[in-house]
Tab-separated table of C-alpha atoms in Angstrom:
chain	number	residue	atom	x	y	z
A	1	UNK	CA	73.837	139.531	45.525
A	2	UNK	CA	71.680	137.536	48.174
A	3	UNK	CA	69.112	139.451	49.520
A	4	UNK	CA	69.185	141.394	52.553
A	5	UNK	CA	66.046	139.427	53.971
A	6	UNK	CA	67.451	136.028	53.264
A	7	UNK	CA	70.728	136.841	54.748
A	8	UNK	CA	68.655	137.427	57.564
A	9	UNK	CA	66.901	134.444	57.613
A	10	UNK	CA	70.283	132.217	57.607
A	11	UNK	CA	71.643	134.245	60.231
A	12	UNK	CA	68.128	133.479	62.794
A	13	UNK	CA	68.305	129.745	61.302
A	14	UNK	CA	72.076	129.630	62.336
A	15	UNK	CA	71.493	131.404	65.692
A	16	UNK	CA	68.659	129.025	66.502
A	17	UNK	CA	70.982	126.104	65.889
A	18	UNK	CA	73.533	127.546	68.162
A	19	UNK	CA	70.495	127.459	70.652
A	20	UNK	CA	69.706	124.453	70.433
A	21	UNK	CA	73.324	122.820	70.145
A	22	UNK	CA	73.732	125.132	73.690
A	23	UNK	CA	71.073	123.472	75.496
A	24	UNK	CA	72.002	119.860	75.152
A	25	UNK	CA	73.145	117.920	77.902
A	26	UNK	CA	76.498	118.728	78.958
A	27	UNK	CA	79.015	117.180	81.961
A	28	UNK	CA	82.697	117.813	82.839
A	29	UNK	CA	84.814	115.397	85.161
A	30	UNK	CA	85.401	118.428	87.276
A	31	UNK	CA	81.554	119.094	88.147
A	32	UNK	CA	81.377	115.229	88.455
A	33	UNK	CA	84.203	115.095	91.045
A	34	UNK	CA	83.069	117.947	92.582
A	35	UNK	CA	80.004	116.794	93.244
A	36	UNK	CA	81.160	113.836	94.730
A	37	UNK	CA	83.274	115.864	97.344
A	38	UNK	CA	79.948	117.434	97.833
A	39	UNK	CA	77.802	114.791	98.434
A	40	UNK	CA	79.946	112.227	100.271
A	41	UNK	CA	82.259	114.855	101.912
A	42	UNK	CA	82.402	113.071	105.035
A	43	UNK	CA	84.044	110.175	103.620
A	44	UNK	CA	86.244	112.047	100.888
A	45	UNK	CA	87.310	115.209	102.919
A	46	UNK	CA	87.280	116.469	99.692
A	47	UNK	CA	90.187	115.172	98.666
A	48	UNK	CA	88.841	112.929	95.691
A	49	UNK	CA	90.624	113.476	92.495
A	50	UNK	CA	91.782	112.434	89.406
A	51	UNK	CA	95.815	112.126	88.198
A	52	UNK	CA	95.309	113.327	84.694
A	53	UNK	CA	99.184	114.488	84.701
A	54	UNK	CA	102.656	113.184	85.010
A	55	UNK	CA	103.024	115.913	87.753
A	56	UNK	CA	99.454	115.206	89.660
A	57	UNK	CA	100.864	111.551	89.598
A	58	UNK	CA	104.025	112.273	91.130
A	59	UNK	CA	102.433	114.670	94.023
A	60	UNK	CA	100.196	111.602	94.929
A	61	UNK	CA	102.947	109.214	95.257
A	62	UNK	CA	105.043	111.531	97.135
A	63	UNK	CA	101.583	112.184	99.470
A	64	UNK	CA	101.118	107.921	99.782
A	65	UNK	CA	105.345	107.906	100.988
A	66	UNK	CA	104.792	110.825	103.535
A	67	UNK	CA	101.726	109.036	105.360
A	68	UNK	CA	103.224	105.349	104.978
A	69	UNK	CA	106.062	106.891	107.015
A	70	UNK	CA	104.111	106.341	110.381
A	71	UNK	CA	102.072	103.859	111.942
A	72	UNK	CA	98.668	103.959	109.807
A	73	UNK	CA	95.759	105.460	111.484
A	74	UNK	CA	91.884	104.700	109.953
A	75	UNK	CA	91.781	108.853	108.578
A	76	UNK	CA	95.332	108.156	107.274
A	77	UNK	CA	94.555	105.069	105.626
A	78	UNK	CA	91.223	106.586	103.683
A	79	UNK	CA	93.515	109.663	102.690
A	80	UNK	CA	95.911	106.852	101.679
A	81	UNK	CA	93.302	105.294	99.137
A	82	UNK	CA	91.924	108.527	97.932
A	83	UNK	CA	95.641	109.354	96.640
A	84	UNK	CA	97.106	106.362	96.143
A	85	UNK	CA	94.122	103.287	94.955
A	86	UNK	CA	94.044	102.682	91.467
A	87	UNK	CA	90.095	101.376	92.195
A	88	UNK	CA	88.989	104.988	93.513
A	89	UNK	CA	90.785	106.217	90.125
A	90	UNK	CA	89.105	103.454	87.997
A	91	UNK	CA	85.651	104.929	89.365
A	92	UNK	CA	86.323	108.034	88.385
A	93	UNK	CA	87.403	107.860	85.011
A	94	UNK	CA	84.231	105.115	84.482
A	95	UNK	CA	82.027	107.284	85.903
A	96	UNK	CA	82.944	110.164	84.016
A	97	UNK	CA	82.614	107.845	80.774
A	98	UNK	CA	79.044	106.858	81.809
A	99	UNK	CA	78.068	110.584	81.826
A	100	UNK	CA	80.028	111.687	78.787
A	101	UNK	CA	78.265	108.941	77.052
A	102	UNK	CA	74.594	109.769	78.248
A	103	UNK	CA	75.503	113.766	77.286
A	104	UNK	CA	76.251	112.887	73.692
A	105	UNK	CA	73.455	110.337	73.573
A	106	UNK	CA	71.134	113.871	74.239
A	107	UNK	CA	72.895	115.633	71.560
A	108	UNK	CA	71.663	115.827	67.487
A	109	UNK	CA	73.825	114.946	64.900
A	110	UNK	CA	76.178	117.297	63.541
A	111	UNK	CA	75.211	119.777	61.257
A	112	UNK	CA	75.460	119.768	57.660
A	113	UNK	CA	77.060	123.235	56.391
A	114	UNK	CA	76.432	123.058	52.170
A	115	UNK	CA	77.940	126.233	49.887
A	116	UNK	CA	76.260	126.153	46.337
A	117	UNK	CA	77.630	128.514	43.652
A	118	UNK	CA	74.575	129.667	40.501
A	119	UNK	CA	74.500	131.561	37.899
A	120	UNK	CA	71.398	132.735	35.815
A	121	UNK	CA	72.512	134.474	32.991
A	122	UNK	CA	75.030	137.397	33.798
A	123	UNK	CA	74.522	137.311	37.740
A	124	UNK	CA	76.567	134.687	40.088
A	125	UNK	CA	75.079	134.284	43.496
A	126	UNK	CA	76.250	131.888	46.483
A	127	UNK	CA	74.275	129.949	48.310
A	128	UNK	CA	75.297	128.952	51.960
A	129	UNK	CA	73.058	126.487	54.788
A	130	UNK	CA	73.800	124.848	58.078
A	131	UNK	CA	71.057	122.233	58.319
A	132	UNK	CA	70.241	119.846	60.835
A	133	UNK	CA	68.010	116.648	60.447
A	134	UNK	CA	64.236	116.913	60.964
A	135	UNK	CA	63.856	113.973	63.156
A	136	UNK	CA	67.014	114.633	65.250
A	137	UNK	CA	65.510	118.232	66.156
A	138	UNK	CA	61.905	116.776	66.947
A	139	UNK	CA	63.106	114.164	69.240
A	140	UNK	CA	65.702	116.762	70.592
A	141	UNK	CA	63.463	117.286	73.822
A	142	UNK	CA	62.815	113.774	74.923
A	143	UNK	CA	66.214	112.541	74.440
A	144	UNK	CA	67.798	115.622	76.007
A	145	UNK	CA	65.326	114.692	79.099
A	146	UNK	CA	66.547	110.883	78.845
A	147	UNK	CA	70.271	112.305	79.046
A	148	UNK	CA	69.478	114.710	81.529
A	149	UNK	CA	68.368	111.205	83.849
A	150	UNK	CA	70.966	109.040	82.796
A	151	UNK	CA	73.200	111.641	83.732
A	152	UNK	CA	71.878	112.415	87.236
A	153	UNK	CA	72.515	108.232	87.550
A	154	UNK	CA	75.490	107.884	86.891
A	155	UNK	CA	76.251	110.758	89.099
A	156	UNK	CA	74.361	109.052	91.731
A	157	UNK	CA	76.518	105.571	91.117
A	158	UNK	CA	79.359	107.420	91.174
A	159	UNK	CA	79.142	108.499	94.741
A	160	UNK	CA	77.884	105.418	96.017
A	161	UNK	CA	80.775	103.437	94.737
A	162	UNK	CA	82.966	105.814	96.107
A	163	UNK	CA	81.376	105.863	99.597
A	164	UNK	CA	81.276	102.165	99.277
A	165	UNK	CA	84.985	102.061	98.599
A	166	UNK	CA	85.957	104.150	101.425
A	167	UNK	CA	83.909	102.324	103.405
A	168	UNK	CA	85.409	98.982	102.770
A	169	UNK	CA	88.794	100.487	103.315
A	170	UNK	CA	87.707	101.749	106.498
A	171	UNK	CA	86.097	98.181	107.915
A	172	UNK	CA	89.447	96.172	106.148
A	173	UNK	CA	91.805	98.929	108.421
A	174	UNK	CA	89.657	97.540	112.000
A	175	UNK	CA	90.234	94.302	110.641
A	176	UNK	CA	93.274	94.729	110.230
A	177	UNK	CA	94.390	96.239	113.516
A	178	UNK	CA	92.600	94.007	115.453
A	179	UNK	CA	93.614	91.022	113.612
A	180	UNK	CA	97.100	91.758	114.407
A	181	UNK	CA	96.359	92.265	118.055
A	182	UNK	CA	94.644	89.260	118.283
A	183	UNK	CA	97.982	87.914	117.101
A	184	UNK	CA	99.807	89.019	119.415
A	185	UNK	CA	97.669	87.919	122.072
A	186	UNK	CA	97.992	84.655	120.850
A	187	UNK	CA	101.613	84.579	120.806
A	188	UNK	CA	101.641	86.164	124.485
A	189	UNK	CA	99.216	82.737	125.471
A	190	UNK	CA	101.213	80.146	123.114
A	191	UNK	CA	104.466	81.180	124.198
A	192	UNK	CA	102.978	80.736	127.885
A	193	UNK	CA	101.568	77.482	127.548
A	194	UNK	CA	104.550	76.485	126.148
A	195	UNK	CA	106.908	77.206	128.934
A	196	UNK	CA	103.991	75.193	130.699
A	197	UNK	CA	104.234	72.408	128.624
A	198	UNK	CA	107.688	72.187	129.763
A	199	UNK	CA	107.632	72.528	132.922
A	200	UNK	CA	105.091	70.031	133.438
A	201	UNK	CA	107.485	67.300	131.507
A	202	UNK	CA	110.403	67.988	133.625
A	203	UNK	CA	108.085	68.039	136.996
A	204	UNK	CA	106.574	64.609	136.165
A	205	UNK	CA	110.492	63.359	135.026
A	206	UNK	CA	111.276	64.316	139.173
A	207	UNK	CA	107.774	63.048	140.288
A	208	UNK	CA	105.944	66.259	141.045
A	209	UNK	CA	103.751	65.937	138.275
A	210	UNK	CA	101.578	62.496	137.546
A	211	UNK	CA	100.237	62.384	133.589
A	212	UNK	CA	96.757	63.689	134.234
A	213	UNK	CA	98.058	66.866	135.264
A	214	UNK	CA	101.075	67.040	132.238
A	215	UNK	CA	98.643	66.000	129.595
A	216	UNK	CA	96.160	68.870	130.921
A	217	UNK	CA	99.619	71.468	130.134
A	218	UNK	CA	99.706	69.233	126.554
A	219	UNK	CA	96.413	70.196	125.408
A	220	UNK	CA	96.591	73.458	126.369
A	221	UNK	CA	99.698	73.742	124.669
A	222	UNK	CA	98.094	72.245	121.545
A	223	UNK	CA	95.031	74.775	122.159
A	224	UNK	CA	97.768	77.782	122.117
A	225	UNK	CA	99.297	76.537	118.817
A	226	UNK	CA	96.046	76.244	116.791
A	227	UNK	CA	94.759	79.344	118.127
A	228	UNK	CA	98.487	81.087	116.972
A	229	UNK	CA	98.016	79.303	113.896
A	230	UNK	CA	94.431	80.916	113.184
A	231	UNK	CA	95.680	84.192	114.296
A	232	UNK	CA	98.474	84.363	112.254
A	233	UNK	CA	96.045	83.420	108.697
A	234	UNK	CA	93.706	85.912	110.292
A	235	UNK	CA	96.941	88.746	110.384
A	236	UNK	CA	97.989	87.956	106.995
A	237	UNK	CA	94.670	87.642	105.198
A	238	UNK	CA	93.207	90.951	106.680
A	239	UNK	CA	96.424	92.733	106.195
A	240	UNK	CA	96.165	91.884	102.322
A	241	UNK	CA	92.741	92.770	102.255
A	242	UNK	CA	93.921	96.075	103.189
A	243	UNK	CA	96.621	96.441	100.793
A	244	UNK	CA	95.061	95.378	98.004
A	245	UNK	CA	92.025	97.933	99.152
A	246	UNK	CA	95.026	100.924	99.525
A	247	UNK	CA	96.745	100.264	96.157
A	248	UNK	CA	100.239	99.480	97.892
A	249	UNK	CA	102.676	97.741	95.757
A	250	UNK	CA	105.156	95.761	96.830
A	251	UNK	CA	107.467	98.170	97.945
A	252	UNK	CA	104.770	100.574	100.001
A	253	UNK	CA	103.253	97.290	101.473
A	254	UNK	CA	106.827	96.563	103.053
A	255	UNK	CA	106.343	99.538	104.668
A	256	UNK	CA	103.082	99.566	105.905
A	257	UNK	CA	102.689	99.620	109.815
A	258	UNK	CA	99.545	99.634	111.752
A	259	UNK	CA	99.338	100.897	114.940
């Protein structure tokens, strides 16, 4: 039989590699999410998760319907990204990649376990070892410190891509809004200068009006309609901006109303 020493000896050596398998770097999505709420909670609300389930997918889409059913305010419209923007989602799952990969670039190799079988003469004794490589444990320390920072950046990139995110979303939303009642300011003047534009033809038809006067109501008119025109590019291009930012598809965009 092995000795009672050695046995002890593999146990300490096997314990010690527990140890030191224990203290490598180590991240969850959770405690990266989490610390994003943290950090940027006046932009999340701490709302920000990740679908990782049929179900979880299903609440969220059932959470975008329930706020598209009224007139979008800006708080509405950031909840409506967190739960509904495949970007914000994209971040996460990248950002939890970038850590995962700096833990496991901190880690050593896996261990070896080897089981020998002798025999010397009449006696048969087994031989058992969990070994790890020389280098990998020397350099242990410095790489687990290099892990530790990469780590701690990514973290750090995480949250400002989210608060950059949320941020556009909320500058795209004023945009948006005022966009549209620019447009509607513009139709309010075109549609006046218009009915100008007319009335000044017919008054110089009966003599009232002499050409000076009508072609002052023309380019006014013409004025009105390029300003409509801009207005109505301006409407359309910020309102994609905005959809595109919210993750709507085609359907959810169709429903989309801003105050």
């Amino acid at each position: 039989m092995m000795p009672l020493r050695a046995t002890h000896a593999k146990l300490a050596l096997s314990a010690l590699g527990l140890a030191v398998l224990t203290g490598c770097a180590s991240v969850s999505l959770d405690q990266n999410i989490n610390r994003v709420n943290d950090e940027a909670g006046s932009f999340t609300g701490g709302k920000l998760a990740l679908a990782r389930t049929l179900d979880e997918r299903d609440q969220r889409a059932q959470a975008a319907q329930a706020l598209l059913a009224q007139p979008l305010e800006q708080k509405d419209a950031v909840q409506l990204a967190l739960v509904n923007s495949p970007s914000l989602q994209t971040l996460l799952a990248q950002g939890w990649a970038e850590s995962a990969d700096a833990a496991q670039a901190g880690r050593i190799a896996n261990p070896i376990f080897s089981f020998e079988r002798m025999v010397a003469g009449d006696e048969l004794e087994f031989g058992r070892a969990l070994s790890f490589g020389l280098l990998d444990l020397l350099t242990l320390p410095a790489r687990h410190g290099g892990a530790t920072r990469r780590i701690e950046q990514a973290q750090l990139r995480l949250t400002s891509d989210v608060v950059d995110q949320i941020t556009r979303v909320r500058q795209s939303w004023v945009r948006a809004v005022a966009a549209q009642q620019t447009l509607k300011y513009a139709k309010q003047v075109y549609d006046s200068a218009e009915a100008g534009a007319e009335l000044a033809k017919r008054m110089q038809a009966a003599g009232n009006f002499n050409r000076i006067t009508r072609a002052r109501e023309q380019a006014f008119y013409a004025d009105a309609a390029t300003r409509l025109s801009t207005a109505q590019h301006q409407a359309t291009a910020s309102r994609e901006e905005l959809v595109r930012l919210l993750g709507l598809d085609e359907a959810q965009e169709q429903t989309l109303k801003l105050p």
